[in-house]
Coordinates of C-alpha atoms in Angstrom, one line a residue:
Chain A
M17 CA 89.5 107.0 109.5
K18 CA 88.0 110.2 108.8
L19 CA 85.3 110.4 106.6
T20 CA 83.6 113.4 106.1
K21 CA 79.0 113.3 106.2
E22 CA 78.4 111.6 103.1
E23 CA 81.0 109.6 103.1
Q24 CA 79.6 108.6 106.8
A25 CA 76.2 108.7 105.3
M26 CA 77.2 105.6 102.9
L27 CA 78.8 103.4 105.1
D28 CA 75.5 103.6 107.2
G29 CA 73.3 102.0 104.4
K30 CA 71.5 105.8 103.5
Y31 CA 72.2 105.2 99.3
G32 CA 71.6 101.0 100.5
P33 CA 73.2 98.4 101.1
G34 CA 75.4 97.9 98.3
T35 CA 77.0 101.0 99.0
A36 CA 77.9 100.4 102.4
L37 CA 79.5 96.8 101.6
A38 CA 81.7 99.5 98.9
M39 CA 82.4 102.0 101.6
K40 CA 83.5 99.9 103.9
I41 CA 85.8 98.2 102.4
Q42 CA 87.1 100.8 100.9
V43 CA 87.7 102.0 105.5
A44 CA 88.9 98.4 105.9
I45 CA 91.7 99.3 103.3
G46 CA 92.3 102.6 104.6
E47 CA 93.1 101.3 108.0
A48 CA 95.7 98.8 106.8
Y49 CA 97.5 101.6 105.0
N50 CA 97.0 103.9 107.6
A51 CA 95.1 106.4 105.7
E52 CA 93.6 109.4 107.1
K53 CA 91.5 110.3 104.9
M54 CA 89.3 109.5 101.7
V55 CA 90.2 111.6 98.6
A56 CA 87.6 112.1 95.3
V57 CA 88.7 110.2 92.1
S58 CA 87.7 111.7 88.4
R59 CA 88.3 108.6 86.7
T60 CA 87.9 104.4 87.4
H61 CA 88.9 101.3 85.6
V62 CA 87.3 98.3 86.9
A63 CA 89.1 95.0 85.3
L64 CA 86.7 93.2 84.9
S65 CA 86.8 89.7 84.5
N66 CA 84.4 87.7 84.0
Q67 CA 85.0 84.7 86.4
E68 CA 83.2 83.7 89.4
A69 CA 84.8 85.6 91.6
D70 CA 83.5 88.6 89.5
L71 CA 80.6 88.5 88.9
W72 CA 80.0 87.2 92.4
F73 CA 81.3 91.3 93.8
V74 CA 79.6 93.3 91.6
E75 CA 76.0 91.1 91.3
K76 CA 76.6 91.7 95.3
L77 CA 76.7 95.5 95.3
V78 CA 73.7 95.5 92.0
A79 CA 71.6 93.2 94.2
G80 CA 72.2 96.0 96.8
G81 CA 71.2 98.6 95.0
A82 CA 74.1 99.9 93.8
V83 CA 74.4 102.3 91.2
C84 CA 78.4 104.2 89.9
R85 CA 79.3 107.8 90.8
V86 CA 81.7 107.4 88.7
S87 CA 81.5 105.0 85.6
P88 CA 84.7 102.8 85.5
T89 CA 85.6 101.8 82.1
V90 CA 85.7 98.2 81.7
N91 CA 88.4 95.9 80.4
P92 CA 87.3 93.0 78.5
G93 CA 85.2 89.1 78.7
F94 CA 85.0 87.8 76.1
N95 CA 83.5 88.3 72.5
L96 CA 80.5 85.6 73.1
E97 CA 78.4 86.6 69.3
Y98 CA 82.0 86.2 67.8
F99 CA 82.9 82.7 69.2
Q100 CA 79.6 81.0 69.0
G101 CA 80.3 81.8 64.8
I102 CA 83.7 79.8 65.0
T103 CA 83.2 78.0 67.8
T104 CA 81.1 76.1 70.9
I105 CA 80.7 78.0 74.0
A106 CA 79.2 76.0 76.6
P107 CA 76.2 76.4 78.5
E108 CA 76.9 77.7 81.7
D109 CA 80.4 80.0 80.3
E110 CA 77.5 81.4 77.7
A111 CA 75.6 82.1 81.0
I112 CA 78.4 83.7 82.8
I113 CA 79.2 86.5 80.0
K114 CA 75.2 87.1 79.6
R115 CA 75.3 88.1 83.6
T116 CA 78.3 89.6 83.4
R117 CA 77.6 92.4 80.8
E118 CA 74.1 92.6 82.1
A119 CA 75.8 92.9 86.2
Y120 CA 77.6 95.8 85.4
R121 CA 75.2 96.8 83.0
K122 CA 73.3 98.1 85.8
I123 CA 76.2 99.3 87.7
G124 CA 75.8 102.2 85.5
A125 CA 79.5 101.0 83.9
T126 CA 80.9 102.3 80.6
L127 CA 80.4 98.9 79.0
T128 CA 84.1 99.4 76.7
Y129 CA 85.7 96.5 77.4
N130 CA 89.1 97.1 75.9
C131 CA 91.9 96.8 78.8
T132 CA 93.7 99.6 77.3
P133 CA 91.9 102.6 78.8
Y134 CA 94.7 105.0 78.8
L135 CA 95.4 104.9 75.4
E136 CA 91.3 105.9 74.8
K137 CA 88.1 106.6 76.3
N138 CA 89.8 107.0 79.5
V139 CA 92.9 109.3 79.5
P140 CA 93.9 111.7 82.4
R141 CA 96.0 114.8 82.4
F142 CA 99.3 114.7 84.9
G143 CA 97.7 114.8 89.1
E144 CA 94.3 113.6 88.7
I145 CA 93.9 111.1 91.3
T146 CA 92.5 108.5 90.0
S147 CA 91.2 105.4 90.7
Y148 CA 92.4 102.2 88.4
S149 CA 92.8 98.6 88.2
E150 CA 94.0 96.2 85.7
S151 CA 98.1 95.7 85.7
S152 CA 98.9 97.8 82.2
A153 CA 97.1 100.4 82.7
T154 CA 97.7 101.5 85.9
P155 CA 101.8 101.1 85.9
F156 CA 100.8 104.1 82.5
I157 CA 98.4 105.8 84.1
N158 CA 101.0 106.7 87.2
S159 CA 104.0 106.8 85.1
V160 CA 103.7 107.6 81.6
Y161 CA 101.5 110.5 82.6
G162 CA 101.7 110.7 86.0
A163 CA 98.2 110.8 86.6
R164 CA 96.8 108.8 90.3
T165 CA 96.0 105.6 91.5
N166 CA 96.8 102.3 93.0
R167 CA 97.8 99.1 92.3
E168 CA 93.7 98.5 92.3
A169 CA 91.5 95.3 92.4
A170 CA 89.3 94.8 90.2
Q171 CA 86.3 95.0 93.1
S172 CA 88.3 97.9 95.1
A173 CA 88.4 99.5 91.6
L174 CA 85.1 99.2 91.9
C175 CA 84.0 99.7 95.2
A176 CA 85.5 103.7 94.4
A177 CA 83.7 103.8 90.9
V178 CA 80.3 103.6 93.8
T179 CA 81.8 105.4 96.4
G180 CA 83.7 108.5 94.3
V181 CA 85.9 108.3 96.9
A182 CA 89.1 106.7 98.2
P183 CA 91.4 105.8 100.5
L184 CA 94.4 108.3 100.9
Y185 CA 97.5 106.6 100.7
G186 CA 100.6 104.5 98.8
Y187 CA 100.9 106.3 95.0
L188 CA 98.2 109.2 95.7
L189 CA 100.6 110.7 97.5
D190 CA 103.4 112.4 96.9
E191 CA 105.9 110.9 99.5
N192 CA 105.5 106.6 98.2
R193 CA 105.5 108.4 94.1
R194 CA 109.6 109.2 94.5
G195 CA 112.0 106.4 92.7
Q196 CA 113.6 103.7 95.0
I197 CA 116.3 102.3 92.8
L198 CA 118.1 103.1 89.8
V199 CA 118.2 100.6 86.6
E200 CA 121.1 101.4 84.1
V201 CA 120.1 100.0 81.5
E202 CA 123.3 99.0 79.3
A203 CA 121.1 96.2 77.5
D204 CA 119.9 98.3 73.7
I205 CA 116.3 98.6 73.8
K206 CA 116.5 98.1 70.5
N207 CA 112.3 97.6 69.2
D208 CA 108.6 97.1 71.3
F209 CA 109.7 93.2 72.3
D210 CA 112.9 94.8 74.0
Y211 CA 110.8 96.7 76.4
Q212 CA 108.6 93.4 76.6
L213 CA 111.9 91.9 78.0
L214 CA 112.7 94.7 79.8
G215 CA 109.5 94.7 81.8
Y216 CA 109.6 91.1 82.5
V217 CA 113.5 90.6 84.5
T218 CA 113.5 94.1 86.1
P219 CA 111.8 93.9 89.0
K220 CA 113.9 90.4 89.7
K221 CA 116.5 93.0 90.3
T222 CA 114.7 95.4 92.2
G223 CA 112.3 93.5 93.8
F224 CA 109.1 95.8 94.9
K225 CA 110.1 99.0 95.2
I226 CA 110.0 102.1 91.7
P227 CA 112.0 101.8 89.5
V228 CA 114.6 105.0 87.9
F229 CA 115.1 103.6 84.1
S230 CA 117.6 105.2 83.4
G231 CA 119.8 105.0 79.3
M232 CA 116.9 104.0 77.1
P233 CA 115.6 105.7 74.3
L234 CA 114.4 109.8 74.2
N235 CA 110.7 109.2 72.6
P236 CA 109.5 105.3 72.7
K237 CA 105.8 105.0 71.2
P238 CA 103.2 104.5 73.8
E239 CA 103.0 100.8 72.1
A240 CA 106.9 100.3 74.0
L241 CA 105.5 101.2 77.1
M242 CA 102.2 99.5 76.8
N243 CA 104.2 96.8 76.7
L244 CA 106.9 97.8 79.0
G245 CA 104.4 98.4 82.3
A246 CA 102.1 95.4 81.3
Q247 CA 105.7 93.0 82.1
L248 CA 106.5 95.1 85.3
N249 CA 103.2 95.1 86.4
T250 CA 103.2 91.3 85.3
G251 CA 106.7 89.8 86.0
G252 CA 106.1 91.7 89.4
N253 CA 104.3 94.5 91.7
V254 CA 105.0 96.9 89.1
A255 CA 102.0 99.5 89.0
L256 CA 104.9 103.2 88.8
Y257 CA 108.0 103.2 87.0
H258 CA 110.3 106.4 86.0
I259 CA 112.0 106.5 83.0
V260 CA 114.8 109.4 83.1
G261 CA 113.5 112.3 80.3
V262 CA 110.7 110.3 79.1
T263 CA 107.9 110.1 81.8
P264 CA 106.0 114.0 83.3
E265 CA 107.7 112.9 87.3
A266 CA 111.5 112.0 86.1
K267 CA 112.4 115.4 84.6
T268 CA 115.8 114.9 85.4
L269 CA 117.5 111.6 88.0
E270 CA 117.5 113.9 90.4
D271 CA 113.9 114.8 89.4
A272 CA 112.9 110.5 90.3
F273 CA 114.3 110.3 93.1
Q274 CA 112.6 113.7 94.9
G275 CA 116.1 114.9 95.2
E276 CA 117.6 112.6 96.8
K277 CA 120.7 110.0 96.0
P278 CA 119.8 106.7 95.3
A279 CA 120.0 104.4 97.4
E280 CA 120.4 100.5 95.1
M281 CA 121.8 100.6 92.0
V282 CA 121.8 97.3 89.2
T283 CA 122.2 97.1 85.4
I284 CA 120.0 94.6 82.5
T285 CA 122.8 94.4 79.4
N286 CA 122.0 92.6 77.1
Q287 CA 123.3 89.2 78.5
D288 CA 120.0 89.4 80.6
L289 CA 117.3 89.8 78.3
K290 CA 118.6 86.8 76.4
E291 CA 118.1 84.8 79.8
M292 CA 114.8 86.1 80.4
H293 CA 113.5 85.3 77.1
E294 CA 114.3 81.6 77.1
A295 CA 112.9 81.9 80.4
L296 CA 109.9 82.4 79.7
T297 CA 109.7 80.8 75.7
D298 CA 108.7 77.7 74.6
K299 CA 111.6 75.4 73.0
G300 CA 110.2 75.7 69.9
G301 CA 108.7 73.5 67.2
K302 CA 105.4 73.0 65.3
I303 CA 103.2 75.6 66.4
D304 CA 99.8 74.9 65.6
F305 CA 98.5 78.8 66.4
A306 CA 98.9 82.8 66.5
L307 CA 97.7 85.2 69.6
F308 CA 97.7 88.4 70.0
G309 CA 96.2 91.9 71.4
C310 CA 97.5 91.0 75.5
P311 CA 97.0 94.8 76.3
H312 CA 95.3 94.7 73.4
F313 CA 96.7 96.1 70.0
T314 CA 97.1 99.7 69.2
I315 CA 95.5 100.5 65.3
N316 CA 99.6 100.2 64.4
Q317 CA 100.1 97.1 66.2
V318 CA 96.9 96.0 63.6
A319 CA 98.6 96.8 60.6
T320 CA 102.4 95.7 61.6
V321 CA 100.7 91.9 61.0
A322 CA 98.2 93.1 58.3
K323 CA 101.3 94.0 56.5
L324 CA 103.6 91.5 57.2
V325 CA 100.6 88.8 56.3
E326 CA 99.6 90.8 52.9
G327 CA 98.6 88.2 49.6
K328 CA 100.1 85.8 52.0
K329 CA 98.3 82.4 53.7
L330 CA 98.7 81.7 57.4
A331 CA 100.0 78.2 58.4
V332 CA 98.1 78.3 61.9
P333 CA 94.4 80.5 62.6
L334 CA 95.7 83.5 64.1
W335 CA 93.4 85.9 66.8
I336 CA 94.8 89.8 67.4
M337 CA 92.9 91.0 70.6
T338 CA 91.1 94.4 70.4
S339 CA 89.1 97.4 71.3
S340 CA 85.8 98.3 69.6
L341 CA 86.8 101.5 68.1
T342 CA 90.7 100.3 66.6
T343 CA 88.4 96.8 64.9
E344 CA 85.9 99.8 63.4
L345 CA 89.4 101.3 62.6
A346 CA 90.5 98.1 61.0
K347 CA 87.5 98.0 59.1
R348 CA 88.0 100.8 57.8
M349 CA 91.2 100.9 56.6
G350 CA 91.2 98.0 55.3
Y351 CA 93.4 95.7 57.9
L352 CA 90.6 93.3 58.9
D353 CA 89.7 92.4 54.8
I354 CA 93.8 91.4 54.2
L355 CA 94.3 89.4 57.9
R356 CA 91.0 87.6 56.8
A357 CA 92.0 86.2 53.5
A358 CA 95.0 85.4 54.8
G359 CA 93.4 83.3 57.4
G360 CA 93.2 85.3 60.0
D361 CA 91.0 87.3 62.0
L362 CA 90.2 90.1 65.1
A363 CA 88.4 88.9 68.5
Q364 CA 87.2 92.3 69.6
D365 CA 86.7 92.5 72.9
T366 CA 87.9 89.9 74.2
C367 CA 91.0 89.4 76.3
M368 CA 93.3 86.5 76.0
D369 CA 92.1 84.4 79.6
Q370 CA 88.9 83.0 78.7
P371 CA 86.7 80.4 77.9
C372 CA 85.6 81.3 74.4
W373 CA 90.0 79.4 73.8
H374 CA 89.0 76.4 75.0
F375 CA 89.8 75.1 71.1
L376 CA 93.5 76.1 71.8
Y377 CA 93.8 74.2 74.9
G378 CA 96.9 71.9 75.0
K379 CA 98.3 73.5 72.1
K380 CA 101.6 75.1 71.5
G381 CA 101.2 79.2 70.2
V382 CA 103.2 81.8 69.1
T383 CA 102.7 85.5 70.5
D384 CA 104.7 88.4 72.5
S385 CA 103.8 88.9 75.1
P386 CA 104.7 87.3 78.8
K387 CA 101.6 88.0 80.3
C388 CA 99.7 86.5 77.6
A389 CA 101.6 83.0 78.3
Y390 CA 102.0 83.9 82.2
Y391 CA 98.3 83.9 82.5
T392 CA 97.4 80.9 79.6
R393 CA 99.0 78.5 82.3
R394 CA 96.0 77.1 83.7
R395 CA 94.5 77.1 80.6
D396 CA 96.7 74.9 79.6
M397 CA 98.4 76.7 76.7
S398 CA 102.3 77.1 76.0
F399 CA 103.6 79.8 73.9
V400 CA 106.6 80.2 72.0
I401 CA 107.2 84.4 72.5
R402 CA 109.3 86.2 70.5
S403 CA 108.7 90.4 68.8
L404 CA 105.6 91.0 66.7
E405 CA 107.3 90.0 63.7
E406 CA 109.6 87.6 63.7
S407 CA 105.8 86.6 65.1
V408 CA 103.3 86.6 62.6
E409 CA 106.3 85.1 60.5
I410 CA 106.4 82.0 63.2
A411 CA 103.1 81.8 62.1
L412 CA 103.1 81.8 58.5
R413 CA 105.8 79.0 58.5
G414 CA 104.2 76.6 61.3
E415 CA 106.7 76.3 62.5
C416 CA 110.2 77.9 64.4
Chain B
M6 CA 106.6 69.1 126.1
L7 CA 104.4 71.9 123.4
V8 CA 106.5 74.8 123.5
E9 CA 104.2 77.9 122.6
Q10 CA 105.4 81.7 121.5
V11 CA 103.4 84.7 121.3
F12 CA 105.2 87.4 117.9
S13 CA 102.7 90.6 117.8
C14 CA 101.8 91.8 114.0
H15 CA 98.4 94.1 112.3
K16 CA 96.0 94.0 111.0
I17 CA 94.8 93.7 107.0
S18 CA 92.2 92.4 107.1
E19 CA 90.3 91.2 109.8
G20 CA 89.0 87.0 111.8
K21 CA 91.7 84.1 113.6
A22 CA 91.9 81.1 112.3
S23 CA 94.7 78.3 112.5
G24 CA 96.7 75.7 110.7
E25 CA 100.2 74.3 109.9
V26 CA 102.5 77.4 108.7
L27 CA 103.3 76.9 105.4
F28 CA 106.6 78.9 104.3
S29 CA 107.0 80.4 100.5
T30 CA 110.4 82.3 99.8
D31 CA 108.3 83.3 96.1
D32 CA 106.2 85.9 96.0
F33 CA 102.1 84.1 95.5
C34 CA 100.1 84.6 93.1
F35 CA 96.7 82.7 94.3
Y36 CA 95.3 82.3 90.3
L37 CA 98.1 79.8 89.6
V38 CA 96.7 77.5 91.9
D39 CA 94.9 74.1 91.1
P40 CA 91.8 75.3 92.9
K41 CA 90.1 72.0 93.4
T42 CA 93.5 70.7 95.5
G43 CA 94.6 74.0 96.3
I44 CA 98.2 72.8 94.9
V45 CA 100.7 75.8 93.5
I46 CA 100.9 75.2 89.6
E47 CA 102.9 78.0 88.7
K48 CA 106.1 77.0 86.9
N49 CA 110.1 77.2 89.3
H50 CA 107.9 78.8 92.3
C51 CA 109.4 77.3 96.0
L52 CA 106.2 75.1 96.3
E53 CA 105.6 74.0 92.9
G54 CA 103.4 70.6 93.0
R55 CA 102.2 71.4 97.0
S56 CA 99.2 72.6 98.8
I57 CA 98.8 75.2 100.3
A58 CA 94.7 74.2 101.9
G59 CA 94.4 74.7 105.4
K60 CA 97.1 76.0 105.6
V61 CA 98.3 79.5 107.0
L62 CA 100.3 81.2 104.1
V63 CA 103.4 82.8 104.4
F64 CA 104.6 84.6 101.7
P65 CA 106.6 88.0 101.1
N66 CA 104.6 89.5 99.0
G67 CA 101.6 89.0 96.5
K68 CA 101.9 88.9 92.5
G69 CA 99.8 89.2 89.7
S70 CA 97.2 91.1 88.2
S71 CA 94.4 93.0 89.0
V72 CA 92.1 90.4 89.3
V73 CA 94.0 87.6 89.3
Q74 CA 94.7 87.5 93.1
A75 CA 90.4 88.0 94.0
D76 CA 89.7 85.2 91.9
G77 CA 91.7 82.4 92.6
M78 CA 90.7 82.9 96.4
Y79 CA 86.9 83.1 95.5
Q80 CA 87.7 79.2 93.7
L81 CA 90.0 78.2 96.4
K82 CA 86.8 79.3 99.2
M83 CA 84.6 77.7 96.9
N84 CA 86.5 74.4 96.9
G85 CA 86.9 74.4 99.8
T86 CA 91.0 74.7 99.4
E87 CA 91.2 77.1 100.6
P88 CA 94.7 79.1 103.1
K89 CA 92.7 79.5 106.4
A90 CA 95.0 82.6 106.4
L91 CA 97.7 85.6 105.1
I92 CA 100.9 86.8 107.0
I93 CA 103.1 88.2 104.1
K94 CA 105.6 91.0 104.3
N95 CA 104.5 93.7 101.7
P96 CA 100.8 93.5 101.2
D97 CA 100.2 95.1 98.5
T98 CA 96.4 96.7 97.7
T99 CA 95.1 93.8 95.1
L100 CA 95.9 91.3 98.0
V101 CA 94.5 93.4 101.2
A102 CA 90.9 94.4 99.0
S103 CA 91.2 90.6 97.8
A104 CA 91.3 89.6 101.8
I105 CA 88.8 91.6 103.3
I106 CA 86.2 90.9 100.9
M107 CA 86.7 87.5 100.8
E108 CA 86.9 88.0 104.1
T109 CA 90.8 85.7 105.0
P110 CA 91.9 86.7 108.1
M111 CA 95.7 88.4 106.9
V112 CA 97.7 90.0 109.2
D113 CA 101.5 92.0 108.3
R114 CA 104.2 93.8 110.2
V115 CA 105.3 91.0 111.9
E116 CA 108.0 91.3 114.4
D117 CA 110.8 89.6 112.6
S118 CA 111.9 86.6 115.4
F119 CA 109.3 84.5 113.8
Y120 CA 110.5 83.9 110.9
T121 CA 113.5 81.4 112.6
A122 CA 111.4 81.0 115.2
A123 CA 108.1 79.1 113.1
Q124 CA 108.8 75.6 110.9
D125 CA 106.5 74.4 108.1
G126 CA 104.5 72.1 110.2
D127 CA 104.4 74.3 112.8
Y128 CA 101.1 75.0 114.3
V129 CA 99.8 78.7 114.4
E130 CA 96.3 80.7 115.9
V131 CA 96.8 84.3 113.7
D132 CA 94.8 86.7 115.5
A133 CA 94.9 89.8 113.4
D134 CA 92.2 91.1 115.8
K135 CA 93.9 91.4 118.2
G136 CA 97.6 91.6 116.4
T137 CA 99.0 89.0 117.4
I138 CA 100.2 85.5 116.4
T139 CA 100.9 82.4 118.2
V140 CA 102.9 79.5 117.4
R141 CA 103.0 76.0 119.0
K142 CA 105.9 73.2 118.2
K143 CA 105.1 70.1 116.9

C-alpha cells in the first residue's frame, strides 16, 4: 500500500507502539483487500463488548500509548451500579467492566455506551467516509444515510479511531455499493416486527449480495429501518442494502443498480416470513421474563411499552435496554414511573449479551428481536419472539 | 501411498499451520462454539456437535456481529481449542480483522479443484505467506 508520510510515521512507531500496532493491522487488512491507500475517516464507532478479546485489545493499545485521533462513540457493556442493586455481580465480572470503562476512557473514546449511535450522538451526512462497527449500525450508516463504512470489527474500527484513517476498499468505493440482487417483497410489511422477519429471512435467499428491496412501504420509521438492518446483519453479513424510493442511493431501481439490469431476483412472501418466524421462536408456554432493546430502544418504543402496561401489573419482570439519553427522556416524560409501577424497568447502558443477566440463564423470555435470541444462546436463554405489542401482552399474562 | 497435491491461494492473515481439514458448508460464527471443547453449539449448523479444535477449517463466509468473531476466536485461543488455520471463500472485514489480530493464518481465492480434491480428515498445510495449500490424503 502507498502510505503518506504521516501514516508511515505512525507505522514506524513515531507515535508509540499502540498507534504503530493499529496502523500495522490496518495495512494488513488493506493488503488483504488490495487497497491502494488509506483514506481519512470523519467518524468512528467501536462495538465495545466488555469481553476478554475486547479488553485485551484496547488495553494493549492503551499500554502502547495510543490515543484516538477521531474519538469513537462506543457500545454498551453493562451498567454495574444498576445491576449491583438488583442482583449479585461476580467479582471477576465487576473487575472486567471496570477495566473496560477505564481503558476506553484512557484511549479517548466518547463513553456513550449505546448501540444506536446513528440515532443520537454520531449521525453522519450523505457520502461521509467513516469507520463503524456494530451490526445494527453499519447497515444504517451505509443504507439509510448513504454515508460509507465497511463492516468493521470492533478492533478494526478502534484502529481507525486511533489512526484517523481506514484502508480504501469495499463499501467506501462507488462501484462496490451497487445493488446485486433484486428482492421483490410480496409479503405485507405492516409493522416494525415485519421488518425484523424480513431482515432475518432475506440473507437466506440472497446470501451475501447487496439486496435491493422493491415493493416496500415508502415512508418507514427509523425503528423499522433499525430493525431491518440489525436482522440483515445477524441473519447474514449484510451491511448495505437499498430500498427503492426510500434510501438515498436508490431513488429508482436503475439508481440502485447503478444503471445495470438486476442479474438476479428473489421474491419474499408472507409464507417466507411465517416460516422464518416459526424457525426462530421458542414454542411458547410459560415465560419467566421479557427483554427488549436489542438494538437499544428509542423513546418511541419505550412509550409503546409504557402505554401498554400503564395501570397494570406485569406477570414477569420486564427490562428495556436503552441509552442514557432515552432513559433521561423516559424519566421526564413519566414513562419510567409507569414501567416501574407495572413491575418493569429500564436497563440503561446495557447489552443483552453480558454476564449481568446471569439470573436469567436457563430461563425462557419473550422479546421482539431475533438478534437478541441469537446471541444469548451462549448464555442458555431461550426466547419466544413476537411483535413488540404481542410481547408486552405475553409479559402481562406470563404465558403465550 | 501418500498422495500430495498443492493448490494456490491468497494470503489474508500471515503464517503457516497444518492439521486435519474440516469442511463447513454453512457460514461460520466463532462465538457459537464452546471455548472449552471447540464444539459447535449453533442450532441447525452443519457442524453442530463437532469440534473445530486443531482443525484447518474451510467455510464459505463468516457471519455474526462486529465483536463476536474476535471474542469467539480469542476464547478458543486462550483454551487451546482454536482452529489452526482458516480457508474462506468470501472474506468479510470483521473476520479478516479478527484473524489478523488473533494471528490465525487465513487464506482465500483458493483454486476450485481444492474443494473436490480434499475431504474431511485429510491432512492439510496452509502457508499463507507463500500462498499455497498442500493436501495429503489419508
